[in-house]
Amino acid sequence: MSPTLRAVRAIALFAGFYLLGILLLCVLCVLDWAAFRWTWIPVAVMVLARTSALALPIVRGMFVLRMPKNDDVRGLHVDDTRQPRLWATVRDLADRVGTRTPDEIVLTDQVNTSAVEDTRFLGLLAGRRRLHVGLPLMIGLSEAQLRSVLAHEMSRFANSDTRLTAINTRGRIQTARTITHFQEWVGKAVATERARQEKKAAKALAKGRKAKKIDPSDAGASLRRMTALYRRYANFSRRVTLSDSRCAQFAADAAAVRITGRDATASALREIQVLLDIHEDYMDTYATLGVAAGMLPPPGQVLGGLRHVLAARGDELDEMRDSLPFEPSAPYAHPWVTDRIARIEALPDDGRASEPVEPALGLLVDTGRTLAAVEEQVLTPQMLRLRRVDWPDLVHESMTTYGMWSAQKFRTAVAEVTGGDGSVTDALDALDALDAGAQWQIADRLPKSDEARAATGRAAREFARPKLRDGLRQLVESEYVRQGRARWRLSWIDNDTSLELPRGHEEMLPAALDATVADVPDTKLLRELLTP
């Protein structure tokens, strides 16, 4: 479908919302006129009150003109003097698509690219164009794959998708507002009817009669019908706009294939789905590992550290690429990415699979400095004030801090039993308390499940033993670190941190802990392990 026809449909849908409102207001006015013309004044006043309650949400939905501003994505604005290769690539793609070059390029921290246009008069007049380019995409994609993604976005500019978004968004928001206003009035009607019925029931009970069941579900029936009418219009509009969006998505994919090739376009879509999962895992597990302890990776590595994960997990990434979830798209729904990939891969081979593969980050000048500059724009002021630490020290220091926090409950329990200061209790103090037979007193002060609290005798000890052992292990690990004989390490492969103990201790420590929390504690082996 041509952009012009799609624009006509979008304007018609937007106008349809207002036509629906005007039609309903006219019907209500006719009812008021008929009531005053043909009925008694009291009845006419009652009709006027009810039609006014129906008209008010319609009027509010039609004439509340304030609209939410475009979501300002935070990022680094770069011009062609700072990033000439990236700008040259975007200009070339815009020329090949046949559209105007964006006015701004913004580098973001999102696994996404997006084309945004600040239109006027509901998209009827073109405005300033912005292209958002996510650095995680540039880290994970090849140059050919990134060109495919950017060609897709240039096609959205060319097909006026960015301009039609304003009209569609305005109509969707105003319809949703009207529905919300009607729902608010339904809620008020239900509350009023409930209060009336409760008052009537209270009077009946006071007179010794049986009160009727409170049921305000029939209240606001006219308001509910109006809500249902607007819901049907909203669903119809959504179906039409999603159908247009689906066609626009396929058209943009076709443009990307024409410019950058079938294989690059299909592999880019596949890679983006993988990067979405890997990036989320990276941010949760690695980039923010030290935040609670007041630390961040070095400048540029909050975003750039993703490269370590991608380099270490080749086999896992291959498996993820080959196992994307597939579900056929409905005819009037936004197409699933697997549906788009299948359509692209079904095209004839264009012979471009053998083109050189270069990393997309090569399009940037001074990658490390650019990554750091983007972080300055996207991280919160509180995050930017955190101490920057190299990865090995970040892992060790943060995990040491967390280990001390985790062991504090056990320290406190030992202190309460021995009468010491919980802030300075070390592993040897705990072993002395266990040798003195205080293990179950200590265990009784540790957190318990409801089942453990209800248990008695031998069962209570078996519930308590794992907690006792875990608390002791945390204290022992903190002692190893304090002595400088162990260091925390991070694996880029399996999301795991591990404490690297002295040679042989990793095998002996579990047995030593088991012996220490036995019914008759034997702390000899654990004391030997803790002796430097």
Short mmCIF file of C-alpha atoms in Angstrom, two decimals:
data_model
loop_
_atom_site.label_atom_id
_atom_site.label_comp_id
_atom_site.label_asym_id
_atom_site.label_seq_id
_atom_site.Cartn_x
_atom_site.Cartn_y
_atom_site.Cartn_z
CA MET A 1 0.00 0.00 0.00
CA SER A 2 1.37 3.42 -0.94
CA PRO A 3 2.28 5.95 1.80
CA THR A 4 -0.42 8.29 0.47
CA LEU A 5 -3.18 5.71 0.83
CA ARG A 6 -1.94 4.74 4.28
CA ALA A 7 -1.97 8.41 5.28
CA VAL A 8 -5.56 8.76 4.04
CA ARG A 9 -6.57 5.72 6.11
CA ALA A 10 -4.83 7.08 9.20
CA ILE A 11 -6.53 10.48 8.86
CA ALA A 12 -9.89 8.79 8.26
CA LEU A 13 -9.51 6.72 11.42
CA PHE A 14 -8.56 9.81 13.42
CA ALA A 15 -11.51 11.75 11.99
CA GLY A 16 -13.74 8.75 12.70
CA PHE A 17 -13.16 9.17 16.42
CA TYR A 18 -14.48 12.73 16.27
CA LEU A 19 -17.35 11.78 13.97
CA LEU A 20 -18.38 9.06 16.42
CA GLY A 21 -18.34 11.56 19.27
CA ILE A 22 -20.33 14.17 17.32
CA LEU A 23 -22.89 11.57 16.27
CA LEU A 24 -23.40 10.40 19.85
CA LEU A 25 -23.67 13.97 21.12
CA CYS A 26 -26.31 14.69 18.46
CA VAL A 27 -28.31 11.63 19.55
CA LEU A 28 -28.16 12.79 23.16
CA CYS A 29 -29.28 16.29 22.17
CA VAL A 30 -32.25 14.82 20.26
CA LEU A 31 -33.22 12.82 23.35
CA ASP A 32 -33.10 15.98 25.49
CA TRP A 33 -35.17 17.91 22.96
CA ALA A 34 -37.76 15.14 22.77
CA ALA A 35 -37.94 14.90 26.55
CA PHE A 36 -38.62 18.61 26.99
CA ARG A 37 -40.98 18.63 24.01
CA TRP A 38 -43.13 15.62 24.83
CA THR A 39 -42.78 14.82 28.56
CA TRP A 40 -43.30 16.48 31.90
CA ILE A 41 -40.62 18.83 33.18
CA PRO A 42 -39.47 16.53 36.05
CA VAL A 43 -39.00 13.65 33.59
CA ALA A 44 -37.20 15.90 31.13
CA VAL A 45 -34.82 17.12 33.85
CA MET A 46 -34.04 13.51 34.78
CA VAL A 47 -33.33 12.67 31.10
CA LEU A 48 -31.10 15.75 30.83
CA ALA A 49 -29.12 14.67 33.88
CA ARG A 50 -28.53 11.20 32.43
CA THR A 51 -27.59 12.42 28.95
CA SER A 52 -25.21 14.97 30.49
CA ALA A 53 -23.47 12.15 32.36
CA LEU A 54 -23.06 10.35 29.04
CA ALA A 55 -21.94 13.45 27.14
CA LEU A 56 -19.28 14.63 29.57
CA PRO A 57 -16.79 11.75 28.95
CA ILE A 58 -17.29 12.18 25.19
CA VAL A 59 -16.53 15.90 25.33
CA ARG A 60 -13.52 15.40 27.61
CA GLY A 61 -12.11 12.76 25.27
CA MET A 62 -12.60 14.94 22.19
CA PHE A 63 -11.27 18.22 23.48
CA VAL A 64 -8.49 17.39 25.92
CA LEU A 65 -5.75 18.21 23.44
CA ARG A 66 -2.64 17.84 25.59
CA MET A 67 -0.54 14.98 24.25
CA PRO A 68 2.48 13.25 25.77
CA LYS A 69 5.74 14.40 24.27
CA ASN A 70 7.96 12.06 22.33
CA ASP A 71 9.92 9.82 24.63
CA ASP A 72 13.33 11.44 24.72
CA VAL A 73 15.83 8.60 24.52
CA ARG A 74 18.98 9.54 26.37
CA GLY A 75 22.18 9.22 24.41
CA LEU A 76 25.14 10.92 22.78
CA HIS A 77 24.40 13.25 19.85
CA VAL A 78 27.17 12.89 17.29
CA ASP A 79 27.78 14.99 14.18
CA ASP A 80 29.72 14.11 11.06
CA THR A 81 32.93 15.60 12.42
CA ARG A 82 32.96 13.27 15.42
CA GLN A 83 31.74 10.11 13.63
CA PRO A 84 32.34 10.62 9.89
CA ARG A 85 32.17 6.92 8.90
CA LEU A 86 28.84 6.36 10.64
CA TRP A 87 27.37 9.49 9.07
CA ALA A 88 28.70 8.53 5.63
CA THR A 89 27.06 5.11 5.98
CA VAL A 90 23.71 6.62 6.97
CA ARG A 91 23.84 9.16 4.13
CA ASP A 92 24.62 6.44 1.62
CA LEU A 93 21.72 4.30 2.84
CA ALA A 94 19.32 7.26 2.80
CA ASP A 95 20.31 8.04 -0.79
CA ARG A 96 19.85 4.42 -1.87
CA VAL A 97 16.44 4.23 -0.20
CA GLY A 98 15.48 7.60 -1.69
CA THR A 99 14.81 9.67 1.40
CA ARG A 100 16.16 12.67 3.28
CA THR A 101 19.13 12.05 5.60
CA PRO A 102 18.33 12.28 9.34
CA ASP A 103 19.14 15.59 10.99
CA GLU A 104 20.60 13.92 14.08
CA ILE A 105 22.20 10.62 15.03
CA VAL A 106 22.03 9.65 18.69
CA LEU A 107 24.08 6.78 20.12
CA THR A 108 22.14 5.03 22.91
CA ASP A 109 22.51 2.12 25.31
CA GLN A 110 19.56 0.20 23.81
CA VAL A 111 19.62 -3.05 21.82
CA ASN A 112 17.67 -1.25 19.16
CA THR A 113 17.65 1.31 16.39
CA SER A 114 14.73 3.64 15.87
CA ALA A 115 13.70 6.36 13.45
CA VAL A 116 11.89 9.33 15.02
CA GLU A 117 10.45 12.41 13.35
CA ASP A 118 9.20 15.51 15.16
CA THR A 119 6.24 16.16 12.88
CA ARG A 120 3.75 19.02 12.93
CA PHE A 121 -0.01 19.10 12.41
CA LEU A 122 -0.41 15.40 13.28
CA GLY A 123 2.29 14.32 10.86
CA LEU A 124 0.93 16.20 7.88
CA LEU A 125 4.10 18.33 7.81
CA ALA A 126 7.54 16.76 8.02
CA GLY A 127 9.82 17.72 10.87
CA ARG A 128 13.27 17.14 12.29
CA ARG A 129 14.47 13.55 11.95
CA ARG A 130 16.48 11.63 14.54
CA LEU A 131 18.10 8.23 14.16
CA HIS A 132 18.80 6.35 17.40
CA VAL A 133 21.54 3.74 17.12
CA GLY A 134 22.11 1.37 20.04
CA LEU A 135 25.76 0.68 20.88
CA PRO A 136 24.97 -2.90 22.05
CA LEU A 137 23.83 -3.53 18.47
CA MET A 138 27.09 -2.18 17.11
CA ILE A 139 29.00 -4.40 19.55
CA GLY A 140 27.15 -7.54 18.47
CA LEU A 141 26.52 -6.99 14.75
CA SER A 142 28.79 -6.99 11.76
CA GLU A 143 29.01 -3.90 9.58
CA ALA A 144 26.84 -5.55 6.91
CA GLN A 145 24.21 -6.51 9.49
CA LEU A 146 24.15 -3.00 10.93
CA ARG A 147 23.78 -1.53 7.44
CA SER A 148 20.75 -3.79 6.98
CA VAL A 149 19.21 -2.53 10.21
CA LEU A 150 19.89 1.09 9.29
CA ALA A 151 18.47 0.58 5.78
CA HIS A 152 15.30 -0.72 7.42
CA GLU A 153 15.03 2.50 9.45
CA MET A 154 15.74 4.70 6.41
CA SER A 155 12.91 2.91 4.64
CA ARG A 156 10.60 3.84 7.51
CA PHE A 157 11.46 7.49 6.87
CA ALA A 158 10.93 7.02 3.12
CA ASN A 159 7.53 5.33 3.57
CA SER A 160 6.33 8.06 5.96
CA ASP A 161 5.96 5.53 8.80
CA THR A 162 7.47 8.02 11.25
CA ARG A 163 4.98 10.69 10.19
CA LEU A 164 1.92 8.43 10.33
CA THR A 165 2.89 7.42 13.84
CA ALA A 166 1.78 10.84 15.10
CA ILE A 167 -1.75 10.47 13.69
CA ASN A 168 -2.17 6.89 14.84
CA THR A 169 -0.82 7.65 18.29
CA ARG A 170 -3.10 10.66 18.71
CA GLY A 171 -6.22 8.69 17.75
CA ARG A 172 -5.25 5.74 19.97
CA ILE A 173 -4.57 7.95 22.99
CA GLN A 174 -7.77 9.98 22.68
CA THR A 175 -9.91 6.87 22.27
CA ALA A 176 -8.23 5.32 25.32
CA ARG A 177 -8.82 8.52 27.30
CA THR A 178 -12.52 8.49 26.43
CA ILE A 179 -12.83 4.86 27.52
CA THR A 180 -11.07 5.71 30.78
CA HIS A 181 -13.46 8.62 31.43
CA PHE A 182 -16.46 6.33 30.91
CA GLN A 183 -14.96 3.72 33.24
CA GLU A 184 -14.53 6.37 35.93
CA TRP A 185 -18.20 7.31 35.64
CA VAL A 186 -19.21 3.64 35.76
CA GLY A 187 -17.23 3.30 38.99
CA LYS A 188 -18.98 6.32 40.48
CA ALA A 189 -22.39 4.95 39.45
CA VAL A 190 -21.62 1.57 41.02
CA ALA A 191 -20.43 3.21 44.25
CA THR A 192 -23.54 5.40 44.43
CA GLU A 193 -25.86 2.45 43.82
CA ARG A 194 -24.02 0.32 46.40
CA ALA A 195 -24.36 3.08 49.01
CA ARG A 196 -28.07 3.43 48.21
CA GLN A 197 -28.70 -0.31 48.54
CA GLU A 198 -26.69 -0.56 51.75
CA LYS A 199 -28.67 2.31 53.26
CA LYS A 200 -31.93 0.66 52.25
CA ALA A 201 -30.80 -2.68 53.68
CA ALA A 202 -29.82 -1.04 56.95
CA LYS A 203 -33.30 0.49 57.28
CA ALA A 204 -34.91 -2.90 56.58
CA LEU A 205 -32.81 -4.60 59.26
CA ALA A 206 -33.59 -1.84 61.71
CA LYS A 207 -37.28 -2.56 61.22
CA GLY A 208 -36.75 -6.31 61.68
CA ARG A 209 -37.26 -7.19 58.03
CA LYS A 210 -34.99 -9.28 55.80
CA ALA A 211 -32.60 -7.15 53.77
CA LYS A 212 -32.14 -7.72 50.07
CA LYS A 213 -28.78 -8.83 48.68
CA ILE A 214 -26.48 -5.94 47.76
CA ASP A 215 -25.96 -6.06 43.97
CA PRO A 216 -24.97 -2.81 42.19
CA SER A 217 -23.87 -4.63 39.00
CA ASP A 218 -26.70 -3.09 36.94
CA ALA A 219 -25.65 0.46 37.78
CA GLY A 220 -24.34 2.60 34.94
CA ALA A 221 -25.77 0.37 32.19
CA SER A 222 -25.85 3.23 29.65
CA LEU A 223 -22.29 4.18 30.51
CA ARG A 224 -21.20 0.56 30.02
CA ARG A 225 -22.82 0.48 26.59
CA MET A 226 -20.99 3.65 25.57
CA THR A 227 -17.73 2.18 26.85
CA ALA A 228 -18.31 -0.97 24.81
CA LEU A 229 -19.00 1.14 21.71
CA TYR A 230 -15.73 3.01 22.05
CA ARG A 231 -13.90 -0.25 22.76
CA ARG A 232 -15.17 -1.67 19.49
CA TYR A 233 -13.96 1.41 17.66
CA ALA A 234 -10.57 1.16 19.40
CA ASN A 235 -10.25 -2.49 18.38
CA PHE A 236 -11.19 -1.66 14.79
CA SER A 237 -8.63 1.16 14.65
CA ARG A 238 -5.98 -1.04 16.18
CA ARG A 239 -6.66 -3.77 13.65
CA VAL A 240 -6.32 -1.35 10.74
CA THR A 241 -3.18 0.38 12.07
CA LEU A 242 -1.50 -2.91 12.90
CA SER A 243 -2.29 -4.14 9.42
CA ASP A 244 -0.58 -1.03 8.03
CA SER A 245 2.32 -1.52 10.43
CA ARG A 246 2.69 -5.12 9.30
CA CYS A 247 2.84 -4.08 5.64
CA ALA A 248 5.30 -1.31 6.46
CA GLN A 249 7.53 -3.77 8.32
CA PHE A 250 7.66 -6.12 5.36
CA ALA A 251 8.30 -3.21 2.99
CA ALA A 252 11.20 -2.00 5.13
CA ASP A 253 12.62 -5.54 5.22
CA ALA A 254 12.40 -5.70 1.42
CA ALA A 255 14.34 -2.43 1.14
CA ALA A 256 17.01 -3.75 3.50
CA VAL A 257 17.33 -6.94 1.44
CA ARG A 258 17.62 -4.96 -1.80
CA ILE A 259 20.39 -2.76 -0.43
CA THR A 260 22.41 -5.05 1.85
CA GLY A 261 21.50 -8.57 0.74
CA ARG A 262 19.29 -11.43 1.84
CA ASP A 263 21.73 -13.16 4.21
CA ALA A 264 22.87 -10.00 6.00
CA THR A 265 19.26 -8.92 6.63
CA ALA A 266 18.08 -12.30 7.90
CA SER A 267 21.16 -12.81 10.10
CA ALA A 268 20.79 -9.29 11.54
CA LEU A 269 17.22 -10.01 12.65
CA ARG A 270 18.32 -13.30 14.16
CA GLU A 271 21.29 -11.71 15.91
CA ILE A 272 19.20 -8.92 17.42
CA GLN A 273 16.98 -11.46 19.20
CA VAL A 274 20.05 -13.15 20.62
CA LEU A 275 21.56 -9.82 21.70
CA LEU A 276 18.36 -8.83 23.49
CA ASP A 277 18.66 -11.86 25.79
CA ILE A 278 22.44 -11.73 26.21
CA HIS A 279 22.49 -7.99 26.88
CA GLU A 280 19.82 -8.23 29.59
CA ASP A 281 21.77 -11.02 31.25
CA TYR A 282 25.02 -9.07 30.92
CA MET A 283 23.58 -5.92 32.52
CA ASP A 284 22.05 -7.85 35.43
CA THR A 285 24.99 -10.17 36.08
CA TYR A 286 28.12 -8.29 35.08
CA ALA A 287 27.74 -4.55 34.47
CA THR A 288 25.86 -3.91 37.72
CA LEU A 289 27.61 -6.57 39.82
CA GLY A 290 29.36 -4.03 42.03
CA VAL A 291 26.66 -1.35 42.22
CA ALA A 292 25.42 -2.33 45.68
CA ALA A 293 29.04 -2.19 46.88
CA GLY A 294 29.54 1.25 45.33
CA MET A 295 31.49 0.23 42.21
CA LEU A 296 31.17 0.19 38.44
CA PRO A 297 33.44 -1.17 35.70
CA PRO A 298 35.93 1.27 34.11
CA PRO A 299 34.58 4.04 31.83
CA GLY A 300 33.34 2.52 28.60
CA GLN A 301 33.09 -0.97 30.08
CA VAL A 302 29.54 -0.71 31.44
CA LEU A 303 28.47 -0.96 27.81
CA GLY A 304 31.66 -2.31 26.26
CA GLY A 305 32.00 -5.27 28.61
CA LEU A 306 29.35 -7.02 26.53
CA ARG A 307 32.18 -7.89 24.12
CA HIS A 308 33.71 -10.23 26.73
CA VAL A 309 30.48 -12.22 27.02
CA LEU A 310 30.00 -12.46 23.25
CA ALA A 311 33.59 -13.60 22.77
CA ALA A 312 33.34 -16.27 25.48
CA ARG A 313 29.98 -17.81 24.54
CA GLY A 314 30.27 -18.73 20.90
CA ASP A 315 28.64 -22.16 21.26
CA GLU A 316 25.76 -20.82 23.33
CA LEU A 317 25.15 -18.01 20.85
CA ASP A 318 25.05 -20.47 17.95
CA GLU A 319 22.47 -22.54 19.79
CA MET A 320 20.36 -19.47 20.53
CA ARG A 321 20.45 -18.39 16.87
CA ASP A 322 19.19 -21.79 15.79
CA SER A 323 16.40 -22.04 18.37
CA LEU A 324 14.44 -18.79 18.11
CA PRO A 325 10.81 -19.36 19.17
CA PHE A 326 8.50 -19.47 16.16
CA GLU A 327 4.84 -18.57 16.10
CA PRO A 328 3.04 -17.61 12.88
CA SER A 329 1.74 -14.06 12.97
CA ALA A 330 -1.96 -13.29 12.75
CA PRO A 331 -3.01 -11.51 9.54
CA TYR A 332 -3.65 -8.18 11.30
CA ALA A 333 -0.93 -8.32 13.97
CA HIS A 334 2.63 -7.04 14.09
CA PRO A 335 4.74 -9.80 12.49
CA TRP A 336 6.90 -12.00 14.67
CA VAL A 337 10.59 -11.69 13.92
CA THR A 338 10.72 -15.39 13.02
CA ASP A 339 7.99 -14.76 10.44
CA ARG A 340 10.06 -11.93 8.97
CA ILE A 341 13.21 -14.10 8.92
CA ALA A 342 11.35 -16.94 7.18
CA ARG A 343 10.07 -14.57 4.49
CA ILE A 344 13.54 -13.17 3.89
CA GLU A 345 15.29 -16.55 3.82
CA ALA A 346 12.71 -17.82 1.31
CA LEU A 347 13.96 -15.26 -1.22
CA PRO A 348 16.37 -16.38 -3.98
CA ASP A 349 20.08 -16.36 -3.18
CA ASP A 350 21.53 -13.01 -4.25
CA GLY A 351 25.15 -14.17 -4.10
CA ARG A 352 26.17 -11.69 -1.41
CA ALA A 353 26.84 -14.16 1.41
CA SER A 354 30.60 -14.11 0.72
CA GLU A 355 31.02 -10.35 1.28
CA PRO A 356 33.68 -9.41 3.89
CA VAL A 357 32.58 -9.46 7.54
CA GLU A 358 33.76 -6.47 9.54
CA PRO A 359 32.65 -5.54 13.08
CA ALA A 360 30.13 -2.70 13.17
CA LEU A 361 32.14 -0.94 15.88
CA GLY A 362 34.68 -0.21 13.16
CA LEU A 363 32.33 2.54 11.99
CA LEU A 364 33.10 4.51 15.15
CA VAL A 365 36.07 6.77 15.76
CA ASP A 366 37.89 5.98 19.04
CA THR A 367 35.52 3.26 20.22
CA GLY A 368 36.62 3.31 23.87
CA ARG A 369 36.13 7.05 24.25
CA THR A 370 32.77 6.89 22.45
CA LEU A 371 31.52 4.12 24.76
CA ALA A 372 32.58 6.18 27.78
CA ALA A 373 30.89 9.31 26.39
CA VAL A 374 27.61 7.46 25.85
CA GLU A 375 27.75 6.15 29.42
CA GLU A 376 28.10 9.74 30.64
CA GLN A 377 24.78 10.49 28.94
CA VAL A 378 22.74 7.40 29.81
CA LEU A 379 23.81 6.58 33.38
CA THR A 380 22.12 8.37 36.26
CA PRO A 381 24.10 10.93 38.29
CA GLN A 382 24.10 8.48 41.22
CA MET A 383 25.64 5.77 39.04
CA LEU A 384 28.25 8.13 37.64
CA ARG A 385 29.43 8.96 41.15
CA LEU A 386 30.31 5.31 41.87
CA ARG A 387 33.96 4.27 42.01
CA ARG A 388 35.33 2.83 38.75
CA VAL A 389 37.29 -0.40 39.17
CA ASP A 390 38.90 -2.81 36.69
CA TRP A 391 36.96 -6.03 36.16
CA PRO A 392 39.16 -8.39 38.28
CA ASP A 393 39.23 -6.01 41.26
CA LEU A 394 35.55 -5.15 40.80
CA VAL A 395 34.57 -8.80 41.09
CA HIS A 396 36.85 -9.50 44.05
CA GLU A 397 36.03 -6.38 46.05
CA SER A 398 32.28 -6.49 45.49
CA MET A 399 31.96 -10.21 46.25
CA THR A 400 34.12 -9.74 49.35
CA THR A 401 31.76 -7.00 50.50
CA TYR A 402 28.67 -9.10 49.81
CA GLY A 403 30.27 -12.07 51.59
CA MET A 404 30.84 -9.95 54.69
CA TRP A 405 27.23 -8.79 54.59
CA SER A 406 25.97 -12.35 54.21
CA ALA A 407 28.11 -13.58 57.10
CA GLN A 408 26.94 -10.81 59.42
CA LYS A 409 23.86 -12.72 60.63
CA PHE A 410 26.03 -15.66 61.57
CA ARG A 411 28.53 -13.34 63.31
CA THR A 412 25.69 -11.77 65.27
CA ALA A 413 24.36 -15.17 66.31
CA VAL A 414 27.82 -16.24 67.54
CA ALA A 415 28.23 -12.95 69.41
CA GLU A 416 24.86 -13.33 71.13
CA VAL A 417 25.82 -16.80 72.33
CA THR A 418 29.38 -15.97 73.36
CA GLY A 419 28.76 -12.42 74.56
CA GLY A 420 31.20 -10.97 72.02
CA ASP A 421 30.96 -8.14 69.54
CA GLY A 422 29.28 -9.34 66.34
CA SER A 423 31.17 -6.78 64.25
CA VAL A 424 34.57 -8.41 65.00
CA THR A 425 33.63 -12.08 65.36
CA ASP A 426 35.95 -14.14 63.14
CA ALA A 427 35.97 -17.78 62.08
CA LEU A 428 38.16 -18.93 65.00
CA ASP A 429 35.74 -17.39 67.52
CA ALA A 430 32.94 -19.37 65.87
CA LEU A 431 34.99 -22.58 66.03
CA ASP A 432 35.65 -22.01 69.74
CA ALA A 433 31.91 -21.63 70.31
CA LEU A 434 31.20 -24.84 68.38
CA ASP A 435 33.83 -26.74 70.37
CA ALA A 436 32.06 -25.51 73.51
CA GLY A 437 28.83 -27.17 72.30
CA ALA A 438 26.99 -23.97 71.36
CA GLN A 439 26.18 -25.00 67.79
CA TRP A 440 22.43 -25.45 68.34
CA GLN A 441 22.18 -22.23 70.30
CA ILE A 442 23.81 -20.44 67.37
CA ALA A 443 21.56 -22.24 64.88
CA ASP A 444 18.49 -21.26 66.88
CA ARG A 445 19.31 -17.58 66.26
CA LEU A 446 19.59 -17.95 62.48
CA PRO A 447 16.61 -17.35 60.12
CA LYS A 448 14.18 -20.30 59.99
CA SER A 449 11.37 -21.44 57.76
CA ASP A 450 7.90 -22.01 59.25
CA GLU A 451 8.46 -25.76 58.98
CA ALA A 452 11.77 -25.48 60.83
CA ARG A 453 10.16 -23.46 63.64
CA ALA A 454 7.52 -26.12 64.13
CA ALA A 455 10.05 -28.99 64.26
CA THR A 456 11.43 -30.38 67.53
CA GLY A 457 14.16 -32.77 68.61
CA ARG A 458 16.20 -34.49 65.93
CA ALA A 459 14.08 -33.04 63.11
CA ALA A 460 14.77 -29.50 64.35
CA ARG A 461 18.53 -30.21 64.26
CA GLU A 462 18.38 -31.53 60.72
CA PHE A 463 16.54 -28.39 59.64
CA ALA A 464 19.10 -26.21 61.44
CA ARG A 465 22.26 -27.99 60.27
CA PRO A 466 22.29 -26.62 56.63
CA LYS A 467 21.78 -23.08 57.93
CA LEU A 468 24.58 -23.54 60.44
CA ARG A 469 26.90 -24.95 57.78
CA ASP A 470 26.07 -22.18 55.28
CA GLY A 471 26.70 -19.42 57.82
CA LEU A 472 29.97 -21.01 58.86
CA ARG A 473 31.03 -21.37 55.21
CA GLN A 474 30.43 -17.66 54.59
CA LEU A 475 32.49 -16.79 57.65
CA VAL A 476 35.31 -19.13 56.60
CA GLU A 477 35.37 -17.71 53.07
CA SER A 478 35.61 -14.18 54.49
CA GLU A 479 38.54 -15.37 56.63
CA TYR A 480 40.35 -16.79 53.60
CA VAL A 481 39.93 -13.44 51.82
CA ARG A 482 41.01 -11.46 54.88
CA GLN A 483 44.20 -13.52 55.04
CA GLY A 484 44.85 -12.82 51.35
CA ARG A 485 44.81 -16.53 50.52
CA ALA A 486 41.73 -16.52 48.27
CA ARG A 487 40.37 -14.34 45.51
CA TRP A 488 36.97 -14.07 43.83
CA ARG A 489 36.91 -14.78 40.09
CA LEU A 490 34.21 -14.19 37.49
CA SER A 491 33.46 -16.46 34.55
CA TRP A 492 32.30 -14.80 31.33
CA ILE A 493 30.91 -18.13 30.20
CA ASP A 494 28.48 -19.30 32.88
CA ASN A 495 27.45 -16.19 34.89
CA ASP A 496 29.18 -17.57 37.96
CA THR A 497 31.52 -16.11 40.56
CA SER A 498 33.76 -18.48 42.46
CA LEU A 499 36.27 -18.18 45.26
CA GLU A 500 39.68 -19.40 44.21
CA LEU A 501 41.05 -21.15 47.33
CA PRO A 502 44.60 -22.36 48.01
CA ARG A 503 45.53 -25.57 46.18
CA GLY A 504 43.77 -28.59 47.66
CA HIS A 505 41.52 -26.58 49.95
CA GLU A 506 38.56 -26.62 47.57
CA GLU A 507 38.40 -30.42 47.89
CA MET A 508 38.97 -30.50 51.66
CA LEU A 509 36.75 -27.61 52.75
CA PRO A 510 33.34 -29.37 52.30
CA ALA A 511 34.45 -32.31 54.47
CA ALA A 512 35.87 -29.93 57.09
CA LEU A 513 32.58 -28.00 57.24
CA ASP A 514 30.56 -31.24 57.53
CA ALA A 515 32.72 -32.41 60.42
CA THR A 516 32.40 -29.05 62.15
CA VAL A 517 28.58 -29.04 62.16
CA ALA A 518 28.22 -32.70 63.15
CA ASP A 519 26.37 -33.60 66.35
CA VAL A 520 29.79 -33.88 67.98
CA PRO A 521 31.78 -31.07 66.33
CA ASP A 522 35.29 -31.81 65.07
CA THR A 523 36.94 -28.49 64.17
CA LYS A 524 40.51 -29.79 63.81
CA LEU A 525 40.58 -30.00 59.98
CA LEU A 526 38.91 -26.62 59.52
CA ARG A 527 41.39 -25.01 61.94
CA GLU A 528 44.25 -26.50 59.96
CA LEU A 529 42.84 -25.14 56.70
CA LEU A 530 42.47 -21.66 58.20
CA THR A 531 46.07 -21.63 59.46
CA PRO A 532 48.21 -19.68 56.94
#
